[in-house]
Amino acid sequence: MTLAFPSLRMAFRVWRRDLRVFSSLWKGALLPTFLDPVLYLLAMGFGLGAYIASINGIPYKDFIASGLVASAAMWATAFETTYNVHFRMTEYRLYDNVLSTPVEVEDLVLGEMAWACTRAVIYGTVFLIIVALFGLIHSPWAVVTPVFIVIGAACFAAIGLSFTTIVGKVDYFTYYYTLFVTPMFLFSGIFYPLDRLPQWTHVVAWFTPLYHLVLITRGLILGPHLLSVLGNTLWLVVVTAGLFSVPVIWMRKRLVP
Amino acid sequence: MNAVEGRRLYKTYGELVAVDHIDFDVRERECFGFLGPNGAGKTTTMKMIYGLAGVDEGELRVLGLDARKERRKVKSRLGVVPQEANLDWDLTVRENLVQQALYYGAQADGRIDELLALAQLGQRSASKPRELSGGMQRRLLIARALINQPELIVLDEPTTGLDPQARLAVWDLLDGLKDGGVTLILTTHYMEEAERICDRLAIMDQGKIVAYGSPGELRDRYGQPNLEGVFIEITGRGLRE
């Protein structure tokens, strides 16, 4: 089996289809997704924040707001690359049609990744604006956050697509959330720093993408801590590049046997 | 030049031999049929032609190109009507065609209305595919397959599940395409369909081509009044057993 570089032009065509669908759906069905991180910010930031004044000198609501920007991107990407991709691939057989046009599997994977990143950047940026309206942004570097959301989302997308193409059965998707997404959400330093937890938790966290994206968004919004931003970005880029061929190989196994 | 040439084509799915060393030629501008029961290897053969199944062994040339190595080029010149209605259910009828044109990078202005008219879907362009009848969905699939002005159209069971009237409408569409100089390859397990629209055909059974020729030649060769008789004569059982 040979691995080819994807064609950007073909990937764009796949991305364009998802945008077409999103444009007609976002006002209705997809609106609640925008509210999720806001609810966390209100409940934890302003609720719990009334009891916890600050963390490492940062007001609590400011601390978690900067982390929730990262998780907003993660959640958007997770749903897109598991349930949505599964339905297109297996239930609607949409990819069978796409792959009988000049689009090849690697183009399709890149296009879907790009779309997942687009959704992440939409949800992440909308939340970032809300955070700004609450006056929780400390650094002008926050304006470049969307660029890093794309990088982090690409990593989440590569993992999500790998899971979806390998597992193949929608019944098992809850494992992805229970064993991966939710633990990352709770233990990646969004709600409290990992400083006082045992050393092994740091090691585990280091292997998860959300941990690195949280350090980036927090570094930009509260910082700037540019060296940390660069180091964590490197982690995300390397992991994404390393994983890209996984969904390509598995999708080809499933759709072009 | 032949539109498609298959030589010693072989394909397995794990233990199952789906296509077992078949040879066939599809001539330009003809309508060629693969006739056989379910599981005979018809769909796999079609998928190898349109790039959705790899070729394990043998040689396959489509429109003069090596189907293994130049898949993207081959696919850009084909139209595909799959067995399952794999339409884009989230898009409207018109958007399905607009998006399909984009996949091919084809200029579609004006052509979309032409295709909608051809498929008799002009009034339904704003509907979602789910709101269409089975016959309409099939016509939309055919219109979609024409968006890139293909030289060769591959149709997998184009009339399965359709009522007689909808089937006639599809046959008329296919007749029109053939008159327009397009090569057609289709699979079917309806004898009358094969007799009605195929110039030549290959009868398949258990992954092999067991008979090959025009409907008239096959009837004469086996001394049978119709293709059903030919199939029974060769395999000792009916086509739908």
Coordinates of C-alpha atoms in Angstrom, one line a residue:
Chain A
M1 CA 0.0 0.0 0.0
T2 CA 1.5 3.3 -1.0
L3 CA 0.9 6.6 0.8
A4 CA 0.5 9.6 -1.4
F5 CA 0.5 13.3 -0.4
P6 CA -3.0 14.7 -0.4
S7 CA -4.0 17.2 -3.1
L8 CA -4.9 20.5 -1.5
R9 CA -7.3 21.3 -4.4
M10 CA -9.2 18.1 -3.8
A11 CA -9.2 18.5 -0.1
F12 CA -10.7 21.9 -0.5
R13 CA -13.6 20.4 -2.5
V14 CA -14.4 18.1 0.4
W15 CA -14.1 20.9 2.9
R16 CA -16.5 23.0 0.7
R17 CA -19.2 20.4 1.0
D18 CA -19.2 20.5 4.7
L19 CA -19.3 24.3 4.7
R20 CA -22.3 24.1 2.4
V21 CA -24.1 21.9 4.9
F22 CA -23.0 24.0 7.9
S23 CA -24.2 27.2 6.4
S24 CA -27.7 26.0 6.3
L25 CA -27.7 24.3 9.7
W26 CA -25.7 26.5 12.1
K27 CA -28.5 28.9 13.0
G28 CA -30.7 26.1 14.2
A29 CA -29.4 22.7 15.3
L30 CA -25.8 23.7 16.0
L31 CA -26.4 26.8 18.1
P32 CA -26.5 25.1 21.5
T33 CA -22.8 24.0 21.0
F34 CA -21.9 27.7 21.3
L35 CA -23.5 27.8 24.7
D36 CA -21.6 24.9 26.3
P37 CA -18.4 26.6 27.3
V38 CA -20.4 29.7 28.4
L39 CA -22.3 27.5 30.8
Y40 CA -19.0 26.2 32.2
L41 CA -17.6 29.7 32.5
L42 CA -20.7 30.9 34.4
A43 CA -21.1 27.9 36.6
M44 CA -17.4 27.3 37.5
G45 CA -15.8 30.7 36.8
F46 CA -18.4 32.9 38.4
G47 CA -19.9 30.3 40.7
L48 CA -16.9 28.4 42.1
G49 CA -14.9 31.5 41.5
A50 CA -16.8 33.2 44.2
Y51 CA -15.0 30.8 46.7
I52 CA -11.7 30.5 45.0
A53 CA -10.2 33.9 44.6
S54 CA -7.2 33.2 42.5
I55 CA -4.8 30.5 41.2
N56 CA -1.1 31.4 41.1
G57 CA -2.2 35.1 41.3
I58 CA -4.7 34.8 38.4
P59 CA -8.3 35.4 39.2
Y60 CA -10.1 32.0 39.0
K61 CA -12.6 33.0 36.3
D62 CA -9.7 34.4 34.1
F63 CA -7.8 31.1 34.8
I64 CA -10.5 28.8 33.5
A65 CA -11.8 31.1 30.7
S66 CA -8.4 30.9 29.0
G67 CA -8.5 27.0 29.3
L68 CA -12.1 26.7 28.1
V69 CA -11.2 28.3 24.8
A70 CA -9.1 25.2 24.2
S71 CA -11.7 22.7 25.3
A72 CA -14.4 24.5 23.1
A73 CA -12.2 23.6 20.1
M74 CA -11.7 20.1 21.4
W75 CA -15.4 19.3 21.8
A76 CA -16.3 20.8 18.3
T77 CA -13.6 18.6 16.7
A78 CA -14.5 15.5 18.7
F79 CA -18.2 15.5 17.5
E80 CA -17.2 16.3 14.0
T81 CA -14.6 13.5 13.6
T82 CA -16.5 10.8 15.4
Y83 CA -20.3 10.9 14.9
N84 CA -20.4 13.1 11.8
V85 CA -17.7 11.4 9.9
H86 CA -19.1 8.0 10.9
F87 CA -22.5 8.9 9.5
R88 CA -21.0 10.2 6.2
M89 CA -18.7 7.2 5.9
T90 CA -20.9 4.2 7.0
E91 CA -24.5 5.2 7.2
Y92 CA -25.0 7.6 4.3
R93 CA -22.2 6.0 2.2
L94 CA -21.4 9.6 1.2
Y95 CA -17.7 8.9 0.9
D96 CA -18.3 6.1 -1.7
N97 CA -19.6 8.7 -4.0
V98 CA -16.8 11.2 -3.2
L99 CA -14.1 8.5 -3.8
S100 CA -15.6 7.6 -7.2
T101 CA -14.8 11.2 -8.3
P102 CA -11.1 12.3 -8.7
V103 CA -10.9 12.7 -4.9
E104 CA -8.7 10.1 -3.2
V105 CA -8.7 8.9 0.4
E106 CA -5.8 11.1 1.5
D107 CA -7.6 14.2 0.0
L108 CA -10.8 13.2 1.8
V109 CA -9.0 12.8 5.2
L110 CA -7.3 16.1 4.8
G111 CA -10.5 17.8 3.7
E112 CA -12.4 16.4 6.7
M113 CA -9.6 17.4 9.0
A114 CA -9.7 20.9 7.6
W115 CA -13.4 21.1 8.2
A116 CA -13.1 19.9 11.8
C117 CA -10.5 22.6 12.3
T118 CA -12.9 25.2 10.8
R119 CA -15.6 24.2 13.2
A120 CA -13.2 24.3 16.1
V121 CA -12.0 27.8 15.1
I122 CA -15.6 29.0 14.7
Y123 CA -16.6 27.7 18.2
G124 CA -13.3 28.6 19.8
T125 CA -13.3 32.1 18.4
V126 CA -16.9 32.8 19.3
F127 CA -16.1 31.8 22.9
L128 CA -12.9 33.9 22.9
I129 CA -15.0 36.9 22.0
I130 CA -17.4 36.1 24.8
V131 CA -14.4 35.8 27.1
A132 CA -13.2 39.2 25.9
L133 CA -16.6 40.8 26.5
F134 CA -16.4 39.5 30.1
G135 CA -13.1 41.4 30.3
L136 CA -11.0 38.3 31.0
I137 CA -8.3 38.8 28.4
H138 CA -5.0 40.2 29.7
S139 CA -2.7 40.2 26.6
P140 CA -3.0 41.6 23.0
W141 CA -1.5 38.2 21.9
A142 CA -4.9 36.8 22.4
V143 CA -5.8 37.9 18.9
V144 CA -3.6 35.2 17.4
T145 CA -5.3 32.4 19.5
P146 CA -7.4 31.2 16.5
V147 CA -4.3 30.3 14.6
F148 CA -3.3 28.0 17.4
I149 CA -6.8 26.6 17.8
V150 CA -6.4 25.4 14.2
I151 CA -3.2 23.6 15.1
G152 CA -4.6 22.0 18.2
A153 CA -7.8 21.1 16.4
A154 CA -5.8 19.4 13.6
C155 CA -4.3 17.1 16.3
F156 CA -7.7 16.4 17.9
A157 CA -9.1 15.7 14.4
A158 CA -6.2 13.3 13.5
I159 CA -6.9 11.4 16.7
G160 CA -10.7 11.4 16.2
L161 CA -10.5 10.2 12.6
S162 CA -8.1 7.5 13.6
F163 CA -10.5 6.3 16.3
T164 CA -13.5 6.5 14.0
T165 CA -11.9 4.7 11.0
I166 CA -10.3 2.0 13.2
V167 CA -13.3 1.3 15.4
G168 CA -16.0 1.6 12.8
K169 CA -18.9 0.8 15.1
V170 CA -20.9 3.7 16.5
D171 CA -21.8 1.6 19.6
Y172 CA -18.2 2.0 20.8
F173 CA -18.0 5.7 20.3
T174 CA -18.9 6.4 24.0
Y175 CA -15.6 4.9 24.9
Y176 CA -13.9 7.7 23.1
Y177 CA -15.7 10.3 25.2
T178 CA -15.6 8.4 28.5
L179 CA -12.0 7.3 28.3
F180 CA -10.4 10.1 26.3
V181 CA -12.3 13.3 25.8
T182 CA -13.9 13.8 29.2
P183 CA -10.8 12.8 31.2
M184 CA -8.8 15.2 29.1
F185 CA -11.4 17.9 29.7
L186 CA -11.2 17.4 33.4
F187 CA -7.5 16.7 33.9
S188 CA -5.7 18.9 31.4
G189 CA -5.3 21.9 33.7
I190 CA -8.4 23.8 32.6
F191 CA -10.1 23.9 36.0
Y192 CA -6.9 23.8 38.3
P193 CA -3.2 23.6 37.7
L194 CA -1.5 20.3 38.0
D195 CA 1.2 21.6 40.3
R196 CA 0.0 19.9 43.4
L197 CA -1.0 16.6 41.9
P198 CA 1.4 13.6 41.9
Q199 CA 4.2 13.6 39.3
W200 CA 2.7 10.8 37.3
T201 CA -0.4 12.9 36.5
H202 CA 1.9 15.4 34.8
V203 CA 3.4 12.6 32.7
V204 CA 0.0 11.4 31.6
A205 CA -1.2 14.9 30.9
W206 CA 1.9 15.6 28.8
F207 CA 0.8 12.8 26.4
T208 CA -2.6 14.5 25.7
P209 CA -3.1 17.2 23.2
L210 CA -5.6 19.3 25.2
Y211 CA -3.0 19.8 27.9
H212 CA -0.7 21.5 25.4
L213 CA -3.4 23.5 23.8
V214 CA -4.5 24.8 27.2
L215 CA -1.0 25.9 27.9
I216 CA -1.0 27.7 24.5
T217 CA -4.3 29.5 24.9
R218 CA -3.5 30.4 28.5
G219 CA -0.1 31.6 27.5
L220 CA -1.5 33.8 24.8
I221 CA -4.5 35.2 26.7
L222 CA -2.9 35.7 30.1
G223 CA 0.7 35.8 29.1
P224 CA 2.4 36.2 26.8
H225 CA 4.5 33.2 27.5
L226 CA 5.8 32.8 24.0
L227 CA 8.5 30.1 24.6
S228 CA 5.9 27.8 26.2
V229 CA 3.5 28.5 23.3
L230 CA 6.2 27.5 20.8
G231 CA 7.2 24.3 22.6
N232 CA 3.6 23.2 23.0
T233 CA 2.9 24.0 19.3
L234 CA 5.8 21.8 18.3
W235 CA 4.3 18.9 20.2
L236 CA 0.9 19.3 18.5
V237 CA 2.5 19.6 15.0
V238 CA 4.7 16.5 15.4
V239 CA 1.8 14.4 16.7
T240 CA -0.6 15.5 14.0
A241 CA 1.9 14.8 11.2
G242 CA 2.7 11.4 12.8
L243 CA -0.9 10.4 13.0
F244 CA -2.1 11.6 9.6
S245 CA -1.5 8.3 7.8
V246 CA -3.5 6.3 10.3
P247 CA -7.0 7.4 9.2
V248 CA -5.8 7.3 5.5
I249 CA -4.8 3.6 5.9
W250 CA -7.9 2.6 7.8
M251 CA -10.4 4.5 5.6
R252 CA -8.8 2.9 2.5
K253 CA -9.2 -0.5 4.1
R254 CA -12.8 0.1 4.7
L255 CA -13.8 2.0 1.5
V256 CA -11.4 0.9 -1.1
P257 CA -10.5 -2.7 -0.2
Chain B
M1 CA -9.7 1.0 -28.9
N2 CA -11.8 -0.8 -26.3
A3 CA -13.3 1.3 -23.5
V4 CA -12.4 -1.3 -20.9
E5 CA -10.1 -4.3 -21.1
G6 CA -9.9 -6.8 -18.2
R7 CA -7.3 -9.6 -18.3
R8 CA -7.2 -12.4 -15.8
L9 CA -8.8 -10.1 -13.2
Y10 CA -8.7 -11.5 -9.7
K11 CA -10.0 -10.2 -6.4
T12 CA -10.5 -11.7 -3.0
Y13 CA -12.0 -10.4 0.2
G14 CA -10.2 -12.4 2.9
E15 CA -11.1 -16.0 2.1
L16 CA -13.8 -15.2 -0.4
V17 CA -12.8 -15.2 -4.1
A18 CA -15.1 -12.4 -5.4
V19 CA -13.7 -12.2 -9.0
D20 CA -11.9 -15.3 -10.3
H21 CA -9.6 -14.6 -13.3
I22 CA -12.1 -13.0 -15.7
D23 CA -11.3 -11.7 -19.2
F24 CA -13.6 -9.2 -21.0
D25 CA -13.6 -6.3 -23.4
V26 CA -16.1 -3.5 -23.4
R27 CA -16.2 -1.8 -26.8
E28 CA -16.6 2.0 -27.2
R29 CA -20.1 3.3 -27.5
E30 CA -21.8 0.0 -26.7
C31 CA -23.9 -1.0 -23.7
F32 CA -22.3 -3.9 -22.0
G33 CA -24.0 -5.9 -19.3
F34 CA -22.8 -8.1 -16.4
L35 CA -25.7 -10.5 -15.8
G36 CA -25.8 -12.9 -12.9
P37 CA -27.2 -13.7 -9.5
N38 CA -26.3 -11.9 -6.3
G39 CA -22.8 -12.7 -5.2
A40 CA -21.6 -13.5 -8.7
G41 CA -18.9 -10.8 -8.6
K42 CA -20.7 -8.2 -10.7
T43 CA -20.4 -5.4 -8.2
T44 CA -16.8 -6.1 -7.4
T45 CA -15.9 -6.0 -11.1
M46 CA -17.7 -2.7 -11.4
K47 CA -15.9 -1.3 -8.3
M48 CA -12.6 -2.3 -9.7
I49 CA -13.4 -0.3 -12.9
Y50 CA -14.5 2.8 -11.0
G51 CA -11.7 2.7 -8.4
L52 CA -13.6 1.6 -5.3
A53 CA -11.9 -1.8 -5.1
G54 CA -8.3 -2.6 -5.6
V55 CA -7.2 -5.1 -8.3
D56 CA -5.4 -8.0 -6.6
E57 CA -4.1 -9.7 -9.8
G58 CA -4.5 -9.2 -13.5
E59 CA -4.6 -6.2 -15.8
L60 CA -7.4 -3.6 -16.1
R61 CA -7.3 -0.8 -18.6
V62 CA -10.1 1.8 -18.6
L63 CA -10.3 4.3 -21.4
G64 CA -6.7 3.4 -22.4
L65 CA -5.3 4.0 -18.9
D66 CA -4.0 1.6 -16.3
A67 CA -6.8 1.5 -13.7
R68 CA -4.4 0.7 -10.9
K69 CA -1.8 3.4 -11.5
E70 CA -3.8 6.2 -13.0
R71 CA -6.9 6.0 -10.8
R72 CA -7.5 9.7 -10.4
K73 CA -7.3 10.2 -14.2
V74 CA -9.6 7.3 -14.9
K75 CA -12.2 8.5 -12.3
S76 CA -12.2 12.0 -13.8
R77 CA -13.5 10.6 -17.1
L78 CA -16.1 8.2 -15.6
G79 CA -19.6 8.5 -14.4
V80 CA -20.8 6.2 -11.6
V81 CA -24.3 5.2 -10.7
P82 CA -24.0 3.0 -7.6
Q83 CA -26.4 0.4 -6.4
E84 CA -27.2 2.3 -3.2
A85 CA -28.6 5.8 -3.4
N86 CA -25.6 7.4 -1.8
L87 CA -26.9 11.0 -2.3
D88 CA -25.9 13.8 -0.1
W89 CA -29.0 13.9 2.1
D90 CA -28.1 17.2 3.8
L91 CA -28.0 19.1 0.5
T92 CA -30.9 19.9 -1.9
V93 CA -31.3 18.2 -5.3
R94 CA -29.6 21.2 -7.0
E95 CA -26.8 21.4 -4.4
N96 CA -26.1 17.7 -5.0
L97 CA -25.3 18.5 -8.6
V98 CA -23.4 21.7 -7.8
Q99 CA -21.2 19.8 -5.3
Q100 CA -20.7 16.9 -7.6
A101 CA -19.5 19.3 -10.3
L102 CA -17.0 20.7 -7.7
Y103 CA -15.6 17.3 -6.9
Y104 CA -14.7 17.0 -10.6
G105 CA -13.7 20.6 -10.9
A106 CA -16.2 20.8 -13.8
Q107 CA -17.8 23.9 -15.1
A108 CA -21.5 23.4 -14.3
D109 CA -23.2 26.7 -15.0
G110 CA -26.2 26.0 -17.2
R111 CA -25.5 22.3 -17.2
I112 CA -27.2 21.8 -13.9
D113 CA -30.6 22.9 -15.3
E114 CA -30.1 20.8 -18.3
L115 CA -29.4 17.7 -16.2
L116 CA -32.4 18.5 -13.9
A117 CA -34.6 18.7 -17.0
L118 CA -33.1 15.4 -18.4
A119 CA -33.9 13.7 -15.1
Q120 CA -37.3 15.3 -15.0
L121 CA -36.5 16.9 -11.6
G122 CA -36.7 20.5 -12.7
Q123 CA -39.6 21.1 -10.3
R124 CA -37.9 19.4 -7.4
S125 CA -34.5 21.2 -7.4
A126 CA -35.1 22.7 -4.0
S127 CA -36.2 19.4 -2.4
K128 CA -34.0 17.2 -0.2
P129 CA -33.3 13.8 -1.8
R130 CA -35.3 12.1 1.1
E131 CA -38.4 13.7 -0.2
L132 CA -38.0 12.1 -3.6
S133 CA -39.5 8.7 -4.7
G134 CA -37.1 5.8 -5.4
G135 CA -37.4 6.4 -9.1
M136 CA -36.6 10.1 -8.8
Q137 CA -33.6 9.3 -6.6
R138 CA -32.3 6.9 -9.2
R139 CA -32.8 9.6 -11.9
L140 CA -30.9 12.1 -9.8
L141 CA -28.1 9.5 -9.4
I142 CA -27.9 9.2 -13.2
A143 CA -28.0 13.0 -13.6
R144 CA -25.2 13.3 -11.0
A145 CA -23.1 10.7 -12.9
L146 CA -23.3 12.9 -16.0
I147 CA -22.0 16.1 -14.5
N148 CA -18.5 15.7 -15.8
Q149 CA -19.6 14.7 -19.3
P150 CA -18.1 11.2 -18.9
E151 CA -17.1 9.0 -21.8
L152 CA -18.0 5.9 -19.9
I153 CA -20.8 5.4 -17.4
V154 CA -20.9 2.5 -14.9
L155 CA -24.3 1.6 -13.5
D156 CA -24.7 -1.0 -10.8
E157 CA -28.2 -2.4 -10.8
P158 CA -29.7 0.8 -12.1
T159 CA -33.4 -0.4 -12.0
T160 CA -33.4 -2.7 -8.9
G161 CA -36.3 -1.9 -6.6
L162 CA -38.1 0.3 -9.2
D163 CA -41.6 -0.2 -10.3
P164 CA -42.2 -1.0 -14.0
Q165 CA -42.9 2.6 -15.0
A166 CA -39.8 4.0 -13.2
R167 CA -37.8 1.3 -14.8
L168 CA -39.0 2.4 -18.3
A169 CA -38.0 5.9 -17.5
V170 CA -34.5 4.8 -16.6
W171 CA -34.2 2.7 -19.8
D172 CA -35.3 5.7 -21.8
L173 CA -32.6 7.8 -20.2
L174 CA -30.0 5.1 -20.9
D175 CA -31.1 4.8 -24.5
G176 CA -30.6 8.6 -24.9
L177 CA -27.1 8.4 -23.4
K178 CA -26.1 5.6 -25.8
D179 CA -27.4 7.5 -28.7
G180 CA -25.2 10.4 -27.5
G181 CA -22.1 8.2 -27.9
V182 CA -21.5 7.3 -24.3
T183 CA -20.2 3.8 -23.4
L184 CA -22.4 2.1 -20.8
I185 CA -21.6 -0.8 -18.5
L186 CA -24.3 -2.1 -16.2
T187 CA -25.0 -5.0 -13.9
T188 CA -28.4 -6.5 -13.6
H189 CA -30.1 -9.7 -12.5
Y190 CA -33.1 -9.0 -14.7
M191 CA -33.0 -10.9 -17.9
E192 CA -35.5 -8.7 -19.7
E193 CA -33.4 -5.7 -18.9
A194 CA -30.2 -7.3 -20.3
E195 CA -32.1 -8.3 -23.5
R196 CA -33.7 -4.9 -23.8
I197 CA -30.7 -2.6 -23.5
C198 CA -27.4 -4.5 -23.7
D199 CA -25.5 -4.9 -27.0
R200 CA -23.3 -7.6 -25.4
L201 CA -23.0 -9.2 -22.1
A202 CA -21.1 -11.4 -19.8
I203 CA -23.0 -13.9 -17.7
M204 CA -21.2 -14.3 -14.3
D205 CA -21.5 -17.0 -11.7
Q206 CA -19.4 -17.5 -8.6
G207 CA -16.8 -15.0 -9.6
K208 CA -16.3 -16.4 -13.2
I209 CA -17.6 -15.3 -16.6
V210 CA -19.5 -18.4 -17.8
A211 CA -20.8 -17.0 -21.1
Y212 CA -20.0 -13.9 -23.1
G213 CA -21.5 -12.4 -26.3
S214 CA -24.6 -10.6 -27.6
P215 CA -28.0 -11.7 -26.3
G216 CA -28.8 -13.2 -29.7
E217 CA -25.5 -15.1 -30.0
L218 CA -26.0 -16.5 -26.5
R219 CA -29.5 -17.7 -27.2
D220 CA -28.4 -19.3 -30.5
R221 CA -25.3 -20.9 -28.9
Y222 CA -27.3 -22.6 -26.2
G223 CA -30.5 -23.1 -28.2
Q224 CA -32.6 -21.2 -25.7
P225 CA -35.5 -18.8 -26.2
N226 CA -34.2 -16.3 -23.7
L227 CA -31.3 -15.5 -21.3
E228 CA -32.9 -17.2 -18.4
G229 CA -32.8 -20.4 -20.3
V230 CA -29.2 -19.8 -21.2
F231 CA -28.3 -19.3 -17.5
I232 CA -30.1 -22.5 -16.5
E233 CA -28.5 -24.4 -19.4
I234 CA -25.0 -23.3 -18.2
T235 CA -25.3 -23.5 -14.4
G236 CA -28.1 -26.0 -13.9
R237 CA -30.1 -23.6 -11.8
G238 CA -32.2 -20.4 -12.1
L239 CA -30.8 -16.9 -11.9
R240 CA -32.7 -16.1 -8.7
E241 CA -32.2 -19.3 -6.8

